[in-house]
């Protein structure tokens, strides 16, 4: 009996230790402005940083000094880092156009990947990423700030419960005063203002939020057509890319208007959903305005932030990689939604270039 109890306790101890073991994560690129987050979460023990790929030595040195990082973490060659550091997952913080190269390197090694929004600069890259993820059975997640918002989840619940009725119109507004105006780093500004690295300007940087959210609300349904208008309000600053973009996604019974801009007076990320019965507006991460019938007044709700691991993308990544969390087919982070989002963005770029509506096949 004693031997049985000792064995059982050992099994329970090992099981608990395994469940709590941090996920080995590496960083690919340091030029994206959101990378600082991963170095500013020392209080969380769900991941351990095992490697950093950055070919720009000056940039690597800057981050090593800023966060007092061991030089042994740094690699100038991606493949060498993957083979020596042996991460379970890689979080990318380079140009969007580089996401495909990271997945090509990680997938055959069975290493999971999380990219910053959007998934890719082209639909062809997005489809290849999806194919590689399927072939090698890895997760490829796309991180959007709006995926952390309790307000968006609440509004989607209203849709799923039928309390708004069938969705008829959605308006998604995202952006800020402009990347240069808000003081992003030189490296990040170089990405955002390069039509090859970023795919476009505000159209990609902030139009992607609406494409992601609307595809999710519509449970993966693709729009019938996409119409886009882009403009340079500040050509002296943004010479090669748009700083203003408006997209209209037309569905058989619904329409979505996406306004992505580097010309807002201040930062905003909000979504309005109008159905047959009522409407709900996700004002910010935890605030919702709603009116669920013609006879009822508008109400304002304050929500609790999303619980762990949903409030932190690295916690979510760790939970998915470790198997503690399984994402559904229609998740904001998942490939089905984000491949379609890139298809929408590519159609929008084509529409703006040709000055006509583009119909999706």
CSV table of C-alpha atoms in Angstrom, one decimal:
chain,number,residue,atom,x,y,z
A,1,UNK,CA,0.0,0.0,0.0
A,2,UNK,CA,2.8,2.4,0.9
A,3,UNK,CA,4.6,1.7,-2.4
A,4,UNK,CA,1.3,2.4,-4.3
A,5,UNK,CA,0.8,5.7,-2.4
A,6,UNK,CA,4.4,6.8,-3.1
A,7,UNK,CA,4.1,5.9,-6.8
A,8,UNK,CA,0.8,7.8,-7.0
A,9,UNK,CA,2.3,10.9,-5.3
A,10,UNK,CA,5.3,10.8,-7.7
A,11,UNK,CA,3.0,10.5,-10.7
A,12,UNK,CA,0.9,13.5,-9.4
A,13,UNK,CA,4.0,15.5,-8.8
A,14,UNK,CA,5.4,14.8,-12.2
A,15,UNK,CA,2.1,15.5,-13.9
A,16,UNK,CA,1.8,18.9,-12.0
A,17,UNK,CA,5.4,19.8,-12.8
A,18,UNK,CA,4.9,19.0,-16.5
A,19,UNK,CA,1.6,21.1,-16.6
A,20,UNK,CA,3.4,24.0,-15.1
A,21,UNK,CA,6.6,23.8,-17.1
A,22,UNK,CA,7.1,27.1,-19.0
A,23,UNK,CA,6.9,26.9,-22.8
A,24,UNK,CA,10.2,27.5,-24.6
A,25,UNK,CA,9.7,30.6,-26.8
A,26,UNK,CA,12.1,32.4,-29.2
A,27,UNK,CA,11.8,35.8,-30.8
A,28,UNK,CA,12.2,36.3,-34.5
A,29,UNK,CA,13.0,39.9,-35.2
A,30,UNK,CA,13.2,43.0,-33.0
A,31,UNK,CA,12.1,45.8,-35.4
A,32,UNK,CA,8.4,45.6,-34.7
A,33,UNK,CA,7.3,48.0,-32.0
A,34,UNK,CA,5.3,45.5,-30.1
A,35,UNK,CA,8.3,43.3,-29.2
A,36,UNK,CA,8.9,45.1,-25.9
A,37,UNK,CA,5.9,43.4,-24.4
A,38,UNK,CA,7.7,40.0,-24.2
A,39,UNK,CA,10.5,41.6,-22.2
A,40,UNK,CA,8.2,43.4,-19.8
A,41,UNK,CA,6.3,40.4,-18.4
A,42,UNK,CA,8.9,39.0,-16.0
A,43,UNK,CA,6.2,38.5,-13.4
A,44,UNK,CA,4.6,35.7,-15.6
A,45,UNK,CA,6.3,32.3,-15.6
A,46,UNK,CA,4.3,30.6,-18.4
A,47,UNK,CA,7.1,31.1,-21.0
A,48,UNK,CA,10.9,31.1,-21.0
A,49,UNK,CA,12.8,33.1,-23.6
A,50,UNK,CA,15.5,30.8,-25.1
A,51,UNK,CA,16.6,32.7,-28.2
A,52,UNK,CA,16.4,35.9,-30.2
A,53,UNK,CA,17.0,36.1,-34.0
A,54,UNK,CA,18.0,39.6,-35.2
A,55,UNK,CA,20.4,40.2,-38.1
A,56,UNK,CA,20.8,43.9,-37.3
A,57,UNK,CA,23.6,43.9,-34.7
A,58,UNK,CA,23.1,47.5,-33.7
A,59,UNK,CA,19.4,46.7,-32.9
A,60,UNK,CA,20.3,43.5,-31.1
A,61,UNK,CA,22.8,45.4,-29.0
A,62,UNK,CA,20.3,48.1,-28.2
A,63,UNK,CA,17.8,45.5,-26.8
A,64,UNK,CA,20.5,43.5,-25.0
A,65,UNK,CA,21.5,46.7,-23.2
A,66,UNK,CA,17.9,47.9,-22.6
A,67,UNK,CA,16.7,44.7,-21.0
A,68,UNK,CA,20.1,43.4,-19.7
A,69,UNK,CA,19.8,40.3,-21.8
A,70,UNK,CA,22.4,37.6,-22.0
A,71,UNK,CA,24.4,37.8,-25.3
A,72,UNK,CA,24.1,34.0,-25.6
A,73,UNK,CA,20.4,34.5,-26.5
A,74,UNK,CA,21.2,36.3,-29.7
A,75,UNK,CA,21.6,34.8,-33.2
A,76,UNK,CA,22.1,36.5,-36.6
A,77,UNK,CA,20.9,33.3,-38.4
A,78,UNK,CA,17.3,32.1,-38.0
A,79,UNK,CA,17.9,28.4,-38.8
A,80,UNK,CA,20.9,28.3,-36.4
A,81,UNK,CA,18.8,29.8,-33.6
A,82,UNK,CA,16.0,27.2,-34.1
A,83,UNK,CA,18.4,24.3,-34.1
A,84,UNK,CA,20.5,25.4,-31.1
A,85,UNK,CA,17.9,27.1,-28.9
A,86,UNK,CA,15.2,24.4,-29.7
A,87,UNK,CA,12.1,26.6,-29.0
A,88,UNK,CA,8.7,25.1,-28.8
A,89,UNK,CA,7.3,28.3,-30.3
A,90,UNK,CA,8.5,31.4,-32.1
A,91,UNK,CA,6.9,34.8,-31.8
A,92,UNK,CA,7.7,37.0,-34.8
A,93,UNK,CA,8.5,40.7,-34.5
A,94,UNK,CA,9.9,41.6,-37.9
A,95,UNK,CA,8.2,42.9,-41.0
A,96,UNK,CA,4.9,41.3,-42.0
A,97,UNK,CA,6.4,40.2,-45.3
A,98,UNK,CA,8.9,38.1,-43.3
A,99,UNK,CA,6.2,36.0,-41.6
A,100,UNK,CA,6.3,33.5,-44.5
A,101,UNK,CA,10.0,32.9,-44.1
A,102,UNK,CA,9.7,32.3,-40.4
A,103,UNK,CA,6.9,29.7,-40.9
A,104,UNK,CA,8.9,28.0,-43.7
A,105,UNK,CA,11.8,27.6,-41.2
A,106,UNK,CA,9.7,26.6,-38.2
A,107,UNK,CA,7.1,24.3,-39.7
A,108,UNK,CA,9.3,21.4,-40.7
A,109,UNK,CA,10.9,21.5,-37.2
A,110,UNK,CA,7.4,21.2,-35.6
A,111,UNK,CA,7.8,24.7,-34.0
A,112,UNK,CA,4.6,26.7,-33.5
A,113,UNK,CA,4.5,30.3,-34.5
A,114,UNK,CA,2.6,33.5,-33.4
A,115,UNK,CA,2.8,36.5,-35.7
A,116,UNK,CA,1.8,40.1,-35.1
A,117,UNK,CA,-1.2,41.2,-37.2
A,118,UNK,CA,-1.9,40.7,-40.0
A,119,UNK,CA,-0.9,37.2,-41.0
A,120,UNK,CA,0.8,38.1,-44.3
A,121,UNK,CA,1.1,40.8,-46.9
A,122,UNK,CA,-0.3,38.7,-49.7
A,123,UNK,CA,-3.0,36.1,-50.0
A,124,UNK,CA,-0.5,33.7,-51.6
A,125,UNK,CA,1.7,33.8,-48.5
A,126,UNK,CA,-1.3,33.4,-46.3
A,127,UNK,CA,-2.4,30.2,-48.1
A,128,UNK,CA,1.2,28.8,-48.0
A,129,UNK,CA,1.3,29.4,-44.3
A,130,UNK,CA,-2.0,27.6,-43.9
A,131,UNK,CA,-0.7,24.7,-46.0
A,132,UNK,CA,2.6,24.4,-44.0
A,133,UNK,CA,0.7,24.5,-40.7
A,134,UNK,CA,-1.6,21.7,-41.9
A,135,UNK,CA,1.2,19.6,-43.4
A,136,UNK,CA,3.4,19.8,-40.3
A,137,UNK,CA,0.6,20.0,-37.7
A,138,UNK,CA,1.7,23.2,-36.1
A,139,UNK,CA,-0.3,26.2,-34.7
A,140,UNK,CA,0.1,29.5,-36.4
A,141,UNK,CA,-1.6,32.3,-34.5
A,142,UNK,CA,-2.1,35.9,-35.4
A,143,UNK,CA,-2.1,38.4,-32.5
A,144,UNK,CA,-4.5,41.3,-32.7
A,145,UNK,CA,-5.0,43.7,-29.7
A,146,UNK,CA,-8.7,43.5,-30.3
A,147,UNK,CA,-8.7,39.8,-29.6
A,148,UNK,CA,-8.0,40.7,-26.0
A,149,UNK,CA,-11.1,42.9,-25.7
A,150,UNK,CA,-13.9,41.7,-23.4
A,151,UNK,CA,-16.2,44.1,-25.3
A,152,UNK,CA,-15.8,42.4,-28.7
A,153,UNK,CA,-16.4,39.0,-27.1
A,154,UNK,CA,-19.6,40.4,-25.4
A,155,UNK,CA,-20.9,41.8,-28.7
A,156,UNK,CA,-20.2,38.5,-30.5
A,157,UNK,CA,-22.1,36.7,-27.8
A,158,UNK,CA,-25.1,39.0,-28.4
A,159,UNK,CA,-24.9,38.0,-32.1
A,160,UNK,CA,-24.7,34.3,-31.4
A,161,UNK,CA,-27.5,34.5,-28.9
A,162,UNK,CA,-29.7,36.2,-31.5
A,163,UNK,CA,-30.3,39.2,-29.3
A,164,UNK,CA,-29.3,41.7,-32.0
A,165,UNK,CA,-31.1,39.8,-34.8
A,166,UNK,CA,-29.4,39.0,-38.0
A,167,UNK,CA,-26.4,41.3,-38.6
A,168,UNK,CA,-27.0,44.0,-41.2
A,169,UNK,CA,-24.2,46.6,-40.8
A,170,UNK,CA,-20.9,46.7,-39.0
A,171,UNK,CA,-18.5,49.6,-38.7
A,172,UNK,CA,-15.0,49.1,-37.4
A,173,UNK,CA,-12.8,52.2,-36.7
A,174,UNK,CA,-9.1,51.7,-36.0
A,175,UNK,CA,-6.0,53.8,-35.9
A,176,UNK,CA,-4.2,56.8,-34.4
A,177,UNK,CA,-2.5,60.1,-35.4
A,178,UNK,CA,0.1,58.3,-37.4
A,179,UNK,CA,3.2,56.2,-36.6
A,180,UNK,CA,5.6,59.0,-37.0
A,181,UNK,CA,3.3,61.3,-35.0
A,182,UNK,CA,3.1,59.0,-32.0
A,183,UNK,CA,6.9,58.4,-32.1
A,184,UNK,CA,7.4,54.7,-33.1
A,185,UNK,CA,11.0,53.6,-33.4
A,186,UNK,CA,12.9,54.2,-36.7
A,187,UNK,CA,13.0,50.5,-37.4
A,188,UNK,CA,9.2,50.1,-37.0
A,189,UNK,CA,8.6,53.2,-39.0
A,190,UNK,CA,10.7,51.8,-41.8
A,191,UNK,CA,8.5,48.7,-41.9
A,192,UNK,CA,5.2,50.6,-41.7
A,193,UNK,CA,6.1,53.0,-44.5
A,194,UNK,CA,7.5,50.3,-46.9
A,195,UNK,CA,4.8,49.0,-49.3
A,196,UNK,CA,6.7,45.7,-49.6
A,197,UNK,CA,7.4,45.0,-46.0
A,198,UNK,CA,4.0,46.2,-44.7
A,199,UNK,CA,1.9,45.5,-47.7
A,200,UNK,CA,0.4,49.0,-47.7
A,201,UNK,CA,0.1,51.8,-45.2
A,202,UNK,CA,-3.0,52.4,-43.0
A,203,UNK,CA,-4.9,50.0,-45.1
A,204,UNK,CA,-2.9,47.0,-43.8
A,205,UNK,CA,-1.9,48.5,-40.4
A,206,UNK,CA,-5.4,49.2,-39.3
A,207,UNK,CA,-7.7,47.9,-42.0
A,208,UNK,CA,-6.7,44.4,-40.9
A,209,UNK,CA,-8.6,44.7,-37.6
A,210,UNK,CA,-11.9,45.1,-39.3
A,211,UNK,CA,-11.2,42.3,-41.8
A,212,UNK,CA,-10.3,40.0,-38.8
A,213,UNK,CA,-13.4,41.0,-36.7
A,214,UNK,CA,-15.9,40.9,-39.5
A,215,UNK,CA,-14.8,37.5,-40.7
A,216,UNK,CA,-15.1,36.3,-37.1
A,217,UNK,CA,-18.6,37.8,-36.7
A,218,UNK,CA,-19.7,36.3,-40.0
A,219,UNK,CA,-18.3,32.9,-38.9
A,220,UNK,CA,-15.9,32.7,-41.7
A,221,UNK,CA,-18.2,33.8,-44.5
A,222,UNK,CA,-16.3,35.6,-47.3
A,223,UNK,CA,-17.7,38.9,-48.6
A,224,UNK,CA,-19.2,39.0,-52.1
A,225,UNK,CA,-17.2,42.2,-52.9
A,226,UNK,CA,-14.7,44.6,-51.6
A,227,UNK,CA,-14.5,48.3,-52.4
A,228,UNK,CA,-11.7,50.5,-51.1
A,229,UNK,CA,-10.6,54.1,-51.3
A,230,UNK,CA,-7.1,55.1,-50.0
A,231,UNK,CA,-5.4,58.5,-49.9
A,232,UNK,CA,-2.3,60.3,-48.7
A,233,UNK,CA,-3.4,63.2,-46.5
A,234,UNK,CA,0.3,63.6,-45.5
A,235,UNK,CA,2.4,62.8,-48.5
A,236,UNK,CA,5.3,64.7,-47.0
A,237,UNK,CA,5.5,62.1,-44.3
A,238,UNK,CA,4.1,59.0,-45.9
A,239,UNK,CA,5.5,59.2,-49.4
A,240,UNK,CA,5.1,55.5,-50.5
A,241,UNK,CA,2.0,54.3,-48.7
A,242,UNK,CA,-1.5,55.4,-47.9
A,243,UNK,CA,-2.3,57.1,-44.5
A,244,UNK,CA,-6.1,56.9,-45.0
A,245,UNK,CA,-8.2,53.9,-46.0
A,246,UNK,CA,-11.9,53.1,-46.1
A,247,UNK,CA,-13.1,49.6,-47.1
A,248,UNK,CA,-16.6,48.4,-47.8
A,249,UNK,CA,-17.2,44.7,-47.5
A,250,UNK,CA,-20.5,43.6,-49.1
A,251,UNK,CA,-22.1,40.3,-48.0
A,252,UNK,CA,-25.4,38.9,-49.3
A,253,UNK,CA,-27.3,40.4,-46.4
A,254,UNK,CA,-24.8,42.6,-44.5
A,255,UNK,CA,-22.3,45.3,-45.1
A,256,UNK,CA,-19.1,46.2,-43.2
A,257,UNK,CA,-17.4,49.6,-43.3
A,258,UNK,CA,-13.8,49.6,-42.1
A,259,UNK,CA,-12.0,52.9,-41.5
A,260,UNK,CA,-8.3,52.5,-41.0
A,261,UNK,CA,-6.5,55.7,-40.5
A,262,UNK,CA,-3.3,57.5,-39.5
A,263,UNK,CA,-5.3,60.7,-39.2
A,264,UNK,CA,-7.5,60.2,-36.2
A,265,UNK,CA,-7.1,62.9,-33.5
A,266,UNK,CA,-6.2,60.1,-31.0
A,267,UNK,CA,-6.0,56.3,-30.9
A,268,UNK,CA,-9.2,54.3,-31.3
A,269,UNK,CA,-10.2,50.7,-31.7
A,270,UNK,CA,-14.0,50.4,-31.7
A,271,UNK,CA,-16.7,48.4,-33.4
A,272,UNK,CA,-20.4,49.0,-34.0
A,273,UNK,CA,-22.7,46.1,-34.9
A,274,UNK,CA,-26.3,46.7,-36.0
A,275,UNK,CA,-28.8,43.9,-36.4
A,276,UNK,CA,-32.5,43.6,-37.2
A,277,UNK,CA,-33.4,44.0,-33.5
A,278,UNK,CA,-30.8,46.3,-32.0
A,279,UNK,CA,-27.2,47.4,-31.9
A,280,UNK,CA,-24.1,47.1,-29.7
A,281,UNK,CA,-21.0,49.3,-29.8
A,282,UNK,CA,-17.7,48.0,-28.4
A,283,UNK,CA,-16.3,51.4,-27.3
A,284,UNK,CA,-13.1,50.2,-25.9
A,285,UNK,CA,-11.7,47.0,-24.3
A,286,UNK,CA,-14.2,46.9,-21.5
A,287,UNK,CA,-17.0,49.3,-22.4
A,288,UNK,CA,-20.2,48.5,-24.4
A,289,UNK,CA,-23.1,50.7,-25.4
A,290,UNK,CA,-26.2,48.7,-26.4
A,291,UNK,CA,-29.8,49.2,-27.3
A,292,UNK,CA,-31.6,45.9,-27.8
A,293,UNK,CA,-35.0,47.0,-28.8
A,294,UNK,CA,-36.7,50.1,-30.2
A,295,UNK,CA,-38.6,50.7,-26.9
A,296,UNK,CA,-35.6,50.4,-24.6
A,297,UNK,CA,-33.1,53.2,-24.0
A,298,UNK,CA,-29.4,52.8,-24.7
A,299,UNK,CA,-27.4,51.2,-21.8
A,300,UNK,CA,-23.8,51.5,-21.1
A,301,UNK,CA,-22.0,48.4,-19.6
A,302,UNK,CA,-18.6,48.2,-17.9
A,303,UNK,CA,-17.2,44.7,-18.3
A,304,UNK,CA,-14.4,42.9,-16.5
A,305,UNK,CA,-11.3,42.3,-18.6
A,306,UNK,CA,-11.0,38.9,-20.2
A,307,UNK,CA,-9.6,36.3,-17.9
A,308,UNK,CA,-6.3,34.5,-18.3
A,309,UNK,CA,-4.9,33.4,-20.6
A,310,UNK,CA,-7.0,35.6,-23.0
A,311,UNK,CA,-5.7,39.0,-21.8
A,312,UNK,CA,-2.1,38.2,-22.7
A,313,UNK,CA,-1.0,36.9,-26.1
A,314,UNK,CA,2.0,35.0,-24.8
A,315,UNK,CA,-0.1,33.4,-22.1
A,316,UNK,CA,-2.5,32.3,-24.8
A,317,UNK,CA,0.4,31.0,-27.0
A,318,UNK,CA,1.7,29.0,-24.0
A,319,UNK,CA,-1.7,27.6,-23.3
A,320,UNK,CA,-2.2,26.5,-26.9
A,321,UNK,CA,1.2,25.0,-27.3
A,322,UNK,CA,1.0,23.1,-24.0
A,323,UNK,CA,-2.4,21.8,-24.9
A,324,UNK,CA,-4.2,23.5,-22.1
A,325,UNK,CA,-6.3,25.5,-24.5
A,326,UNK,CA,-7.8,24.4,-27.8
A,327,UNK,CA,-8.9,27.2,-30.2
A,328,UNK,CA,-12.0,26.7,-32.3
A,329,UNK,CA,-12.2,27.0,-36.1
A,330,UNK,CA,-13.6,30.5,-35.8
A,331,UNK,CA,-11.2,32.0,-33.3
A,332,UNK,CA,-9.8,35.5,-33.8
A,333,UNK,CA,-6.2,34.1,-33.5
A,334,UNK,CA,-6.8,31.2,-35.8
A,335,UNK,CA,-5.7,30.5,-39.4
A,336,UNK,CA,-9.2,30.2,-41.1
A,337,UNK,CA,-10.2,33.7,-40.0
A,338,UNK,CA,-6.9,35.3,-40.7
A,339,UNK,CA,-6.3,33.7,-44.1
A,340,UNK,CA,-9.7,35.2,-45.2
A,341,UNK,CA,-8.8,38.5,-43.6
A,342,UNK,CA,-5.7,38.7,-45.8
A,343,UNK,CA,-7.8,37.8,-48.9
A,344,UNK,CA,-10.0,40.8,-48.0
A,345,UNK,CA,-7.0,43.1,-47.6
A,346,UNK,CA,-5.5,42.0,-51.0
A,347,UNK,CA,-8.9,42.6,-52.7
A,348,UNK,CA,-9.0,46.0,-51.0
A,349,UNK,CA,-5.5,46.9,-52.3
A,350,UNK,CA,-6.6,45.8,-55.8
A,351,UNK,CA,-9.8,47.8,-55.5
A,352,UNK,CA,-8.0,51.0,-54.5
A,353,UNK,CA,-5.4,50.6,-57.3
A,354,UNK,CA,-8.0,49.9,-60.0
A,355,UNK,CA,-10.5,52.4,-58.6
A,356,UNK,CA,-13.3,49.9,-58.8
A,357,UNK,CA,-15.2,47.2,-56.8
A,358,UNK,CA,-13.5,43.8,-56.7
A,359,UNK,CA,-15.7,40.7,-56.6
A,360,UNK,CA,-14.3,37.7,-54.7
A,361,UNK,CA,-14.5,34.4,-56.6
